[in-house]
CSV table of C-alpha atoms and ligand atoms in Angstrom, one decimal:
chain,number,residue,atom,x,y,z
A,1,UNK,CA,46.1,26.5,-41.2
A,2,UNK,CA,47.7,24.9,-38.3
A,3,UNK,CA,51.4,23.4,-37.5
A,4,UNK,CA,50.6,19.9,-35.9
A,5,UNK,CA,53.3,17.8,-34.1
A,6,UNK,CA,54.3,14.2,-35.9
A,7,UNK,CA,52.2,11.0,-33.4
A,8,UNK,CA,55.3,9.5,-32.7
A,9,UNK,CA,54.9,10.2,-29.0
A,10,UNK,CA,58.8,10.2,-28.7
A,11,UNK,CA,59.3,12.7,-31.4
A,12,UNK,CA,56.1,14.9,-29.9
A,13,UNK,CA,57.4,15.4,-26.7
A,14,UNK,CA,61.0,15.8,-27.5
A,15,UNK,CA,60.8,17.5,-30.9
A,16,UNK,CA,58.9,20.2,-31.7
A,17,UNK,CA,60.4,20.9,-34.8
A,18,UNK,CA,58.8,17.5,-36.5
A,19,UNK,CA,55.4,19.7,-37.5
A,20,UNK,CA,53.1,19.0,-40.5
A,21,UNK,CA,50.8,22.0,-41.9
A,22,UNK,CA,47.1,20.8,-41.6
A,23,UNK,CA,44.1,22.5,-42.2
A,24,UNK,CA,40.7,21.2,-40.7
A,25,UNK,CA,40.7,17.6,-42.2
A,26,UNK,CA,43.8,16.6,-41.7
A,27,UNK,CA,43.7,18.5,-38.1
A,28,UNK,CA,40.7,15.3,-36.9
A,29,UNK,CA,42.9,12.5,-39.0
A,30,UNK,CA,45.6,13.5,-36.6
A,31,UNK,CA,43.6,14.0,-33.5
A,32,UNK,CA,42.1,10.0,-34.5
A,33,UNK,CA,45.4,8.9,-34.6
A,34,UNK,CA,46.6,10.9,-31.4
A,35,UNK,CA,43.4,9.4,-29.5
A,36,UNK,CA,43.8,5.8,-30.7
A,37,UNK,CA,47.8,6.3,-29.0
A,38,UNK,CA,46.3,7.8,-25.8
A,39,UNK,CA,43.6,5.0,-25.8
A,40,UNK,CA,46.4,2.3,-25.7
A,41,UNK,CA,49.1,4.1,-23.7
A,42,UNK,CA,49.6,1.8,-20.8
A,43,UNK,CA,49.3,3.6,-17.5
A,44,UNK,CA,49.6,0.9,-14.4
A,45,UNK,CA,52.2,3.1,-11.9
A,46,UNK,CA,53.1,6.1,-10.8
A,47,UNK,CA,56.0,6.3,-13.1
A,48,UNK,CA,54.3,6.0,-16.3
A,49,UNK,CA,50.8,8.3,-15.0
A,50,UNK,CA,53.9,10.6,-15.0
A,51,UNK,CA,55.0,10.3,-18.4
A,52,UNK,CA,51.7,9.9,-20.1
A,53,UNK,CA,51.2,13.6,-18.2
A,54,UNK,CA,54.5,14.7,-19.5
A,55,UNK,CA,53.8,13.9,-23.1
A,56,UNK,CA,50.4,14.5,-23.5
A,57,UNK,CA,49.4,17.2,-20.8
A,58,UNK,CA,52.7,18.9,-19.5
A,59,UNK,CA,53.8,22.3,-20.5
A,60,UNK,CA,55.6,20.9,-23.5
A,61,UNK,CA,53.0,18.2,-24.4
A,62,UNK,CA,50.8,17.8,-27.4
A,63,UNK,CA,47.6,19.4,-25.7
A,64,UNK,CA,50.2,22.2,-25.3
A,65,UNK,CA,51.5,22.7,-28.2
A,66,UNK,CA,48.5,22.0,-30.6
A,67,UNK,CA,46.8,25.2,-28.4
A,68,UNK,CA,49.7,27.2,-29.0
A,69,UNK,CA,49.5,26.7,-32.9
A,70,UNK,CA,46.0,27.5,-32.9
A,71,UNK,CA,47.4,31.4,-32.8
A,72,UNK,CA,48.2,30.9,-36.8
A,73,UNK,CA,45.0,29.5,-37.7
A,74,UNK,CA,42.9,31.6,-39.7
A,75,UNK,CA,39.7,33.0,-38.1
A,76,UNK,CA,37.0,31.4,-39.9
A,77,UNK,CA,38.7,28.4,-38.7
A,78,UNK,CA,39.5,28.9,-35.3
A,79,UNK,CA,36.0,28.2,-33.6
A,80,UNK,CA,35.4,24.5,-35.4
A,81,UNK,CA,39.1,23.5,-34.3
A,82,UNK,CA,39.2,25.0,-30.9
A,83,UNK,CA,36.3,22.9,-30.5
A,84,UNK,CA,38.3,20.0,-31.7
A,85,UNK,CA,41.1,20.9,-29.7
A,86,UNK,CA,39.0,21.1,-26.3
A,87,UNK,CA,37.6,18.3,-26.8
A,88,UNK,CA,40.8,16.0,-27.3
A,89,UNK,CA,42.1,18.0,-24.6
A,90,UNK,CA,39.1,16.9,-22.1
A,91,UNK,CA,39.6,13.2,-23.4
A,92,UNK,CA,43.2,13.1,-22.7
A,93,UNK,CA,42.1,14.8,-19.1
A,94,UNK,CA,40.2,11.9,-18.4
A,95,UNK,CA,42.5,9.3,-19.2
A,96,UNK,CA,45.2,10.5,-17.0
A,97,UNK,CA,42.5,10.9,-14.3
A,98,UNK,CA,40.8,7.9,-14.4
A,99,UNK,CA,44.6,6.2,-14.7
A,100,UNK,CA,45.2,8.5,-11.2
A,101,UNK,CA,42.8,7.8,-9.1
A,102,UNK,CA,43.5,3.7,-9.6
A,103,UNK,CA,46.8,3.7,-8.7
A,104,UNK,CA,45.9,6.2,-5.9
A,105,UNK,CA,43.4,3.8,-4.3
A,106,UNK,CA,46.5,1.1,-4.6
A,107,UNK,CA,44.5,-1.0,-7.9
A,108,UNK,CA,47.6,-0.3,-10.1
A,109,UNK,CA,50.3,-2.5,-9.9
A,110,UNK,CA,52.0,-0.2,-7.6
A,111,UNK,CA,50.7,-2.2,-4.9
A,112,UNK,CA,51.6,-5.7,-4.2
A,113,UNK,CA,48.6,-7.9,-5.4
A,114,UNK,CA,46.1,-8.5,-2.3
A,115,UNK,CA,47.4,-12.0,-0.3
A,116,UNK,CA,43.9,-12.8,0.6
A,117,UNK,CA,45.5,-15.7,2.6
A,118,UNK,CA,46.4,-13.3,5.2
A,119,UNK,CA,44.1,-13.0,8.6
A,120,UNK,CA,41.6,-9.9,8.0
A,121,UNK,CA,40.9,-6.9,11.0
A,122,UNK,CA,39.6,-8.6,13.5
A,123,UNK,CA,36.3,-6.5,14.3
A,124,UNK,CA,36.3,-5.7,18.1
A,125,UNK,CA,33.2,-6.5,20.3
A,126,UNK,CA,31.6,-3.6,22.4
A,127,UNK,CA,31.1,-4.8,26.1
A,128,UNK,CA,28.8,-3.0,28.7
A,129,UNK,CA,30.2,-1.4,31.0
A,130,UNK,CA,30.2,-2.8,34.9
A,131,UNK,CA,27.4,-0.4,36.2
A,132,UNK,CA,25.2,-0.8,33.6
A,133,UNK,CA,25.5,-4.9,33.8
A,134,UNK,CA,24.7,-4.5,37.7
A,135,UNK,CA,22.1,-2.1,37.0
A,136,UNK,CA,20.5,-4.2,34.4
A,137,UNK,CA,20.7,-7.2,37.0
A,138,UNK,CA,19.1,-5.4,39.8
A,139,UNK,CA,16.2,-4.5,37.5
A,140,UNK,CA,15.3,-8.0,36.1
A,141,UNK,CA,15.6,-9.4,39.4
A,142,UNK,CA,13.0,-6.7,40.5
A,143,UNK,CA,10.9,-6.9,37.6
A,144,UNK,CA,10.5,-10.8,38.7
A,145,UNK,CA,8.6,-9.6,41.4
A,146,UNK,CA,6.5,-7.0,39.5
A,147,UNK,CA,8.1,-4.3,39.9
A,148,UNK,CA,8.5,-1.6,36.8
A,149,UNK,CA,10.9,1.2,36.0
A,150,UNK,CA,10.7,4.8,36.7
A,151,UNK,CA,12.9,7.6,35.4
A,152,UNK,CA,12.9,11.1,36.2
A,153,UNK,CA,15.2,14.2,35.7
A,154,UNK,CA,18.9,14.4,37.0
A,155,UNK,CA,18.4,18.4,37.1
A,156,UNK,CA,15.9,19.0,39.9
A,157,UNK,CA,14.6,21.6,42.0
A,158,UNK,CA,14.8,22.2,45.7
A,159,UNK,CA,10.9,20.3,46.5
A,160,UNK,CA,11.5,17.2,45.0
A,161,UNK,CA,15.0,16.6,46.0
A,162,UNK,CA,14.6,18.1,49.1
A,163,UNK,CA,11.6,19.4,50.7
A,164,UNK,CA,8.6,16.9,50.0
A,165,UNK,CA,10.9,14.0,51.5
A,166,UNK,CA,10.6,16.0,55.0
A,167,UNK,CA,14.2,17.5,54.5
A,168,UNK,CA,13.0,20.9,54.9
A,169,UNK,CA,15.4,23.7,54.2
A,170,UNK,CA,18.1,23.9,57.8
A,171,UNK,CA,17.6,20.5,58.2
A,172,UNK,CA,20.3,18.8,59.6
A,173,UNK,CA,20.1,15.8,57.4
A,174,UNK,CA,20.5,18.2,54.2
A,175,UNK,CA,24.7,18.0,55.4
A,176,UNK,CA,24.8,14.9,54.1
A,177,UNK,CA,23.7,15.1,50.9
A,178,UNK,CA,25.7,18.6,49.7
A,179,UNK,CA,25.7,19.1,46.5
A,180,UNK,CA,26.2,21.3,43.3
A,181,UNK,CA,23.5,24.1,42.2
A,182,UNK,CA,23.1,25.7,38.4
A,183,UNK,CA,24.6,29.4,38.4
A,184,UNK,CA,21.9,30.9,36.0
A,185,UNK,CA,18.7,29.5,38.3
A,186,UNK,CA,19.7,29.2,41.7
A,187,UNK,CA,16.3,26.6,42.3
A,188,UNK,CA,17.8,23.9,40.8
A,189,UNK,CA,20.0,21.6,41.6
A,190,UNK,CA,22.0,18.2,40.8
A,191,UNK,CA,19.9,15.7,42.3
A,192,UNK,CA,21.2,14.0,45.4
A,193,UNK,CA,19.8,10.4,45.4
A,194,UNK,CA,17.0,9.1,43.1
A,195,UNK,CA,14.2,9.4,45.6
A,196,UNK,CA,13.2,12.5,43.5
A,197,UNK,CA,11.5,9.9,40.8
A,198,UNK,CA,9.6,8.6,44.1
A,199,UNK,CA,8.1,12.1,44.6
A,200,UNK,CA,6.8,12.7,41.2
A,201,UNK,CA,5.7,9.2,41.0
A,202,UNK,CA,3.3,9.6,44.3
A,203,UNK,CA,3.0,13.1,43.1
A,204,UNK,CA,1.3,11.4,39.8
A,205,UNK,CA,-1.5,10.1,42.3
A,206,UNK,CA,-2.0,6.5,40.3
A,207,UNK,CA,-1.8,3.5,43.3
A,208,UNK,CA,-1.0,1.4,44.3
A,209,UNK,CA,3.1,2.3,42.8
A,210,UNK,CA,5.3,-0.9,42.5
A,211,UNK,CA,8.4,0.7,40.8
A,212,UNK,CA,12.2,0.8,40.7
A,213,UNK,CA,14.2,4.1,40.1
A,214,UNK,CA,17.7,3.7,38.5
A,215,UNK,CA,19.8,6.7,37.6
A,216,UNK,CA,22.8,8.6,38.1
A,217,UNK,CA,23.1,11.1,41.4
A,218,UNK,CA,25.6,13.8,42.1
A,219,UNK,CA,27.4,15.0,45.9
A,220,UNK,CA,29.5,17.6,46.7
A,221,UNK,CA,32.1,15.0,48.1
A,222,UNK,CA,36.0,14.9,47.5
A,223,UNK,CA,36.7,12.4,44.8
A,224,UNK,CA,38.8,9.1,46.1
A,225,UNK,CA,39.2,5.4,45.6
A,226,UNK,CA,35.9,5.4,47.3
A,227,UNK,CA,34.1,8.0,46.8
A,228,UNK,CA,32.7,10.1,43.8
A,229,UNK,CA,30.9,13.1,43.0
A,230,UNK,CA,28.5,11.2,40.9
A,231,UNK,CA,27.4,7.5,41.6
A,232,UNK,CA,24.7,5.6,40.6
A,233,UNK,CA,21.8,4.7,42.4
A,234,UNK,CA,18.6,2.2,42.0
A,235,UNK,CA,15.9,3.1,44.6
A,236,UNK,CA,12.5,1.0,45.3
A,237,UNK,CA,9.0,2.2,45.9
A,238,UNK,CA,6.0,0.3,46.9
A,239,UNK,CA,2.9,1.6,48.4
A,240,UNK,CA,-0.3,0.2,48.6
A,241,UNK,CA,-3.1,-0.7,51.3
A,242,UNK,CA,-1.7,-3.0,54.1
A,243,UNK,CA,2.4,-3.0,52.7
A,244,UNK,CA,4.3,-3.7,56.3
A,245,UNK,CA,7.7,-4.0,57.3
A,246,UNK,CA,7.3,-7.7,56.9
A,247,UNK,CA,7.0,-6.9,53.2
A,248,UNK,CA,9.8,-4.6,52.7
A,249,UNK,CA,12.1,-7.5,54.6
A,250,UNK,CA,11.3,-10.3,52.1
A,251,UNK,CA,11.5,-8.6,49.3
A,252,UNK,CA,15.1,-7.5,50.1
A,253,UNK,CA,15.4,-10.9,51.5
A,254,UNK,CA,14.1,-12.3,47.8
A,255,UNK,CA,16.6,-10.0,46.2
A,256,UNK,CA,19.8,-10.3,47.8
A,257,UNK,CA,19.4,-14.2,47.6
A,258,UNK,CA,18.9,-14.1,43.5
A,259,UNK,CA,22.0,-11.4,43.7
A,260,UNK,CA,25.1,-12.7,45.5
A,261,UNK,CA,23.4,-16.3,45.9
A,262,UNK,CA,20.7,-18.1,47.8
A,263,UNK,CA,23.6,-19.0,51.1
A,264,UNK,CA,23.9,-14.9,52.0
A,265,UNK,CA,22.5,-13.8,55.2
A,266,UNK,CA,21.3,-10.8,56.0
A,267,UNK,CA,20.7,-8.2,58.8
A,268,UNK,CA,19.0,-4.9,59.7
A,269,UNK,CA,20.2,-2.2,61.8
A,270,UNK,CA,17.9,0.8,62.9
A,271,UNK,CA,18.8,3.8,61.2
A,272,UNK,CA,17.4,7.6,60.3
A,273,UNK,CA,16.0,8.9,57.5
A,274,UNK,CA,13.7,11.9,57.2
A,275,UNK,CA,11.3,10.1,54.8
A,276,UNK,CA,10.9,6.8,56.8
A,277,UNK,CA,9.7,5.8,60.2
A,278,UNK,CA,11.2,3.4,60.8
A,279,UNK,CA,14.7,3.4,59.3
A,280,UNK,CA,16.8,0.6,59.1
A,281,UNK,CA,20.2,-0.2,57.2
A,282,UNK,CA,20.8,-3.3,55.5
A,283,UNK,CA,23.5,-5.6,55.7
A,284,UNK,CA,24.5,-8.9,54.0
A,285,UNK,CA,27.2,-11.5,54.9
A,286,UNK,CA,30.7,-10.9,53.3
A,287,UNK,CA,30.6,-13.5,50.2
A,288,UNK,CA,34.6,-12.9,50.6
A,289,UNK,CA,35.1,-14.3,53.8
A,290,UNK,CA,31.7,-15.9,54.8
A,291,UNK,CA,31.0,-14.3,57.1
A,292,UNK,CA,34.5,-14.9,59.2
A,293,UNK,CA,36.1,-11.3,58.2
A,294,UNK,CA,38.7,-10.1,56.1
A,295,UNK,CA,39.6,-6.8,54.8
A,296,UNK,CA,36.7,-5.9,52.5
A,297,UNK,CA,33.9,-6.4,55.4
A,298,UNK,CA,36.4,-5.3,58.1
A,299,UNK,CA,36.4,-7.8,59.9
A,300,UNK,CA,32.6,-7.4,60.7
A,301,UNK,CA,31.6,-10.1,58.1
A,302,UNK,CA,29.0,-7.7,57.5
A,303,UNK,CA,28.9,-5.3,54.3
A,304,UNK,CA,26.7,-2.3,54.1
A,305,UNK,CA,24.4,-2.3,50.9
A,306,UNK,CA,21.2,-0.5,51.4
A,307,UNK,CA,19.4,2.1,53.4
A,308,UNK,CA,15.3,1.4,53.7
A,309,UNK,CA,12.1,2.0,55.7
A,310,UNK,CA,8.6,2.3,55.7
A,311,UNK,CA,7.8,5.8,53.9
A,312,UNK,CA,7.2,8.6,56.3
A,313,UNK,CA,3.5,9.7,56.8
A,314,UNK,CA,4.3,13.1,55.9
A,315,UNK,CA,6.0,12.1,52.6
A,316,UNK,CA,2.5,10.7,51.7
A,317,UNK,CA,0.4,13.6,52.4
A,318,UNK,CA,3.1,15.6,50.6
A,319,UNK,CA,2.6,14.2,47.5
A,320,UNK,CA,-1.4,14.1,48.1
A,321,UNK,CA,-1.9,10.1,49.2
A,322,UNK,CA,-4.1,9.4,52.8
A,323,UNK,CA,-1.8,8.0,55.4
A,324,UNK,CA,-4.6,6.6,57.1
A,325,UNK,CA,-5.4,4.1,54.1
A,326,UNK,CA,-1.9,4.0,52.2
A,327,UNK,CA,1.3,2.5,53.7
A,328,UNK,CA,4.7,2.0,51.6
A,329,UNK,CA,8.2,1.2,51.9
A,330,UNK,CA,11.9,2.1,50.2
A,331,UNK,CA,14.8,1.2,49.8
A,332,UNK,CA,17.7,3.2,47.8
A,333,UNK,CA,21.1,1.3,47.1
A,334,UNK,CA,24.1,2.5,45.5
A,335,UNK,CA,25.4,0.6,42.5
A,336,UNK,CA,29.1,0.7,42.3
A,337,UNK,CA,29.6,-0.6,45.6
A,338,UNK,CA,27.9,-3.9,44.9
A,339,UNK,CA,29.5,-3.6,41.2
A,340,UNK,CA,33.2,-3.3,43.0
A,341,UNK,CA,32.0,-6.0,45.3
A,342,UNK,CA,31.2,-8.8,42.3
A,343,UNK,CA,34.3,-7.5,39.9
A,344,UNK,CA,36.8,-6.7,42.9
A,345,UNK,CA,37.4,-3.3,41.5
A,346,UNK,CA,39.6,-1.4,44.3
A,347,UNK,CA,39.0,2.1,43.1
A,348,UNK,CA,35.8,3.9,42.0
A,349,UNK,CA,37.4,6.4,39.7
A,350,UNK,CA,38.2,3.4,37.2
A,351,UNK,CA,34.0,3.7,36.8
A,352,UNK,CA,34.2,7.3,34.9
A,353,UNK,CA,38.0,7.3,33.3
A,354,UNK,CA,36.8,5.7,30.4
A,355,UNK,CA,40.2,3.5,30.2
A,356,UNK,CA,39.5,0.7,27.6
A,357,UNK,CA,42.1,-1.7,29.2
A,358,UNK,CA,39.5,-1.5,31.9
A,359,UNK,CA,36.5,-1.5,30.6
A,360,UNK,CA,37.2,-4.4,27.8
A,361,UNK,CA,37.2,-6.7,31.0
A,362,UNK,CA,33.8,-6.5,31.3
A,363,UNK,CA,31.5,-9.2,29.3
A,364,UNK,CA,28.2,-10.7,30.3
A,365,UNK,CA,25.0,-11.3,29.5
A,366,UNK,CA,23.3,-8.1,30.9
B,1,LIG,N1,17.7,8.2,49.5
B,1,LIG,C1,18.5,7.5,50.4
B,1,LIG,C2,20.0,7.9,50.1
B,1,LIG,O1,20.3,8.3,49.0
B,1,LIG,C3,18.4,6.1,50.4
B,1,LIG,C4,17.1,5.6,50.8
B,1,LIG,C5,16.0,5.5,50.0
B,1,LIG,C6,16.9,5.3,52.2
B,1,LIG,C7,14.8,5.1,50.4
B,1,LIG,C8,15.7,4.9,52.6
B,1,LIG,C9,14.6,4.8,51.7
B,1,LIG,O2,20.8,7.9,51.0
């Protein structure tokens, strides 16, 4: 036997005096009844999830108190009716959490109704970012004339930095190109200029070599508007029978012309570098002034771009190729410098701060 609460939802949650005796039968007539009531209990806010909670599930609701008659029910009954119980228990659960999680998601009426006349998020473009559309540039013009990509590792050791481009250790050339070494394996080093993919490309032994070498370098130099510890680099690499200086001069002729436009002029200065003989620097008119002189070219109406040469005999017979039948040139070239040159960017540090205001400037179609 088993005290039951009336269905009047008022009277259950208020009264728990209004009980009827039931035994089994009447027990599921009521629990019909109570379902039927939970079934079309309106839940569309917060306020009313809360009373539906209250009356049916709270500490003095009908789940409640229908458990706490089940103490008087004799024990051959008790097992069919607790199941009974659990049951209407678990389907009242579910109403209320069901009822929940729509008003939590904001699809109760909570929520004013969706205006779908209003503007939706705008979704936000990506953009490359100014070294890597300069880089891309500098390939495709090279790529015009046949050449392809090489890549090689940024961690390098001491021979292919170093020492196979005739910059033995104590050289005096090494000053220049200082830079950071790994603790745990003293050999290796952050590579100084991408001239290292040059090496193991020769090294490889497959001629004649017509490739490019972009990547990032690293230098033990004190960071300012114009100069980094890391930079970015592209470097060239032809060899072949017969290649001449008169080779390496229209090619850099060719690309400077599809780069900064057919009217630029260039000139070359000699220079040194262990791995060429002979050195030369490159220069190309200031696009700024002309070629009259302003700040940027300083007054010379020249701007430095790129260092080059015909590759050193002893380079070749490092990396295994005859001298005597092979002949090659290179050229390395920093990126940002041209990159700050086309954008006017004043200061290289804007490169790595990974400021969106700055980098959102950038669209193009490389
Ligand atoms: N490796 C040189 C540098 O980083 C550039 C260079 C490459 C010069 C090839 C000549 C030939 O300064």
């Amino acid at each position: 036997m088993i005290l039951i609460q009336t269905s009047t939802p008022i009277l259950i949650s208020q009264s728990v005096e209004t009980r009827y005796l039931c035994n089994m039968n009447s027990l599921s007539t009521q629990i019909e009844s109570l379902k039927k009531e939970i079934a079309s209990f309106s839940i569309q806010n917060a306020k009313e999830l809360e009373a539906f909670r209250i009356q049916f599930l709270g500490t003095k609701g009908v789940v409640k108190n229908l458990m706490a008659e089940m103490k008087q029910v004799p024990p051959e009954e008790k097992r069919a009716m607790g199941q009974l119980l659990n049951e209407f228990k678990i389907f009242a659960e579910e109403k209320y959490n069901t009822a929940k999680e729509q008003i939590d998601d904001g699809s109760g009426d909570d929520k004013p109704a969706m205006d779908f006349s209003l503007p939706g998020n705008a979704l936000l473009s990506g953009s490359r970012h100014p070294i890597s559309l300069m880089r891309n540039r500098i390939v495709e013009i090279f790529q015009h004339l046949g050449f392809s990509v090489a890549d090689g590792p940024e961690i390098e050791d001491d021979w292919h930095n170093f020492t196979a481009l005739n910059l033995p250790e104590n050289h005096p050339a090494r000053d220049m190109q200082d830079t950071f070494y790994v603790q745990q394996e003293p050999a290796w080093l952050l590579r100084t200029h991408t001239s290292n993919v040059q090496i193991r490309e020769m090294e490889k032994g497959k001629l004649p070599i017509r490739m490019i070498m972009p990547g990032r370098v690293y230098r033990n130099e004190t960071i300012s508007a114009r100069s980094h510890c890391f930079f970015h680099q592209i470097e060239g690499l032809y060899i072949d029978e017969q290649v001449s200086f008169a080779d390496l001069k229209q090619t850099l002729y060719f690309f400077v012309r599809e780069l900064f436009g057919q009217n630029v002029k260039v000139r070359f200065r000699p220079s040194y570098f262990p791995f060429t003989e002979p050195s030369a620097e490159m220069d190309i008119s200031c696009m700024l002034c002309e070629g009259k002189g302003c700040s940027v070219c300083k007054k010379t109406g020249w701007l430095e771009i790129l260092g080059c040469g015909m590759v050193h005999p002893k380079v070749l017979e490092n990396c295994g190729i005859d001298p005597q039948k092979y002949s090659g040139f290179a050229f390395g070239m920093g990126i940002e410098r041209p990159t700050m040159l086309k954008y006017g960017i004043k200061d290289i540090r804007l490169f790595s701060e990974n400021d969106v205001r700055f980098l959102q400037q950038f669209t193009g179609a490389y």
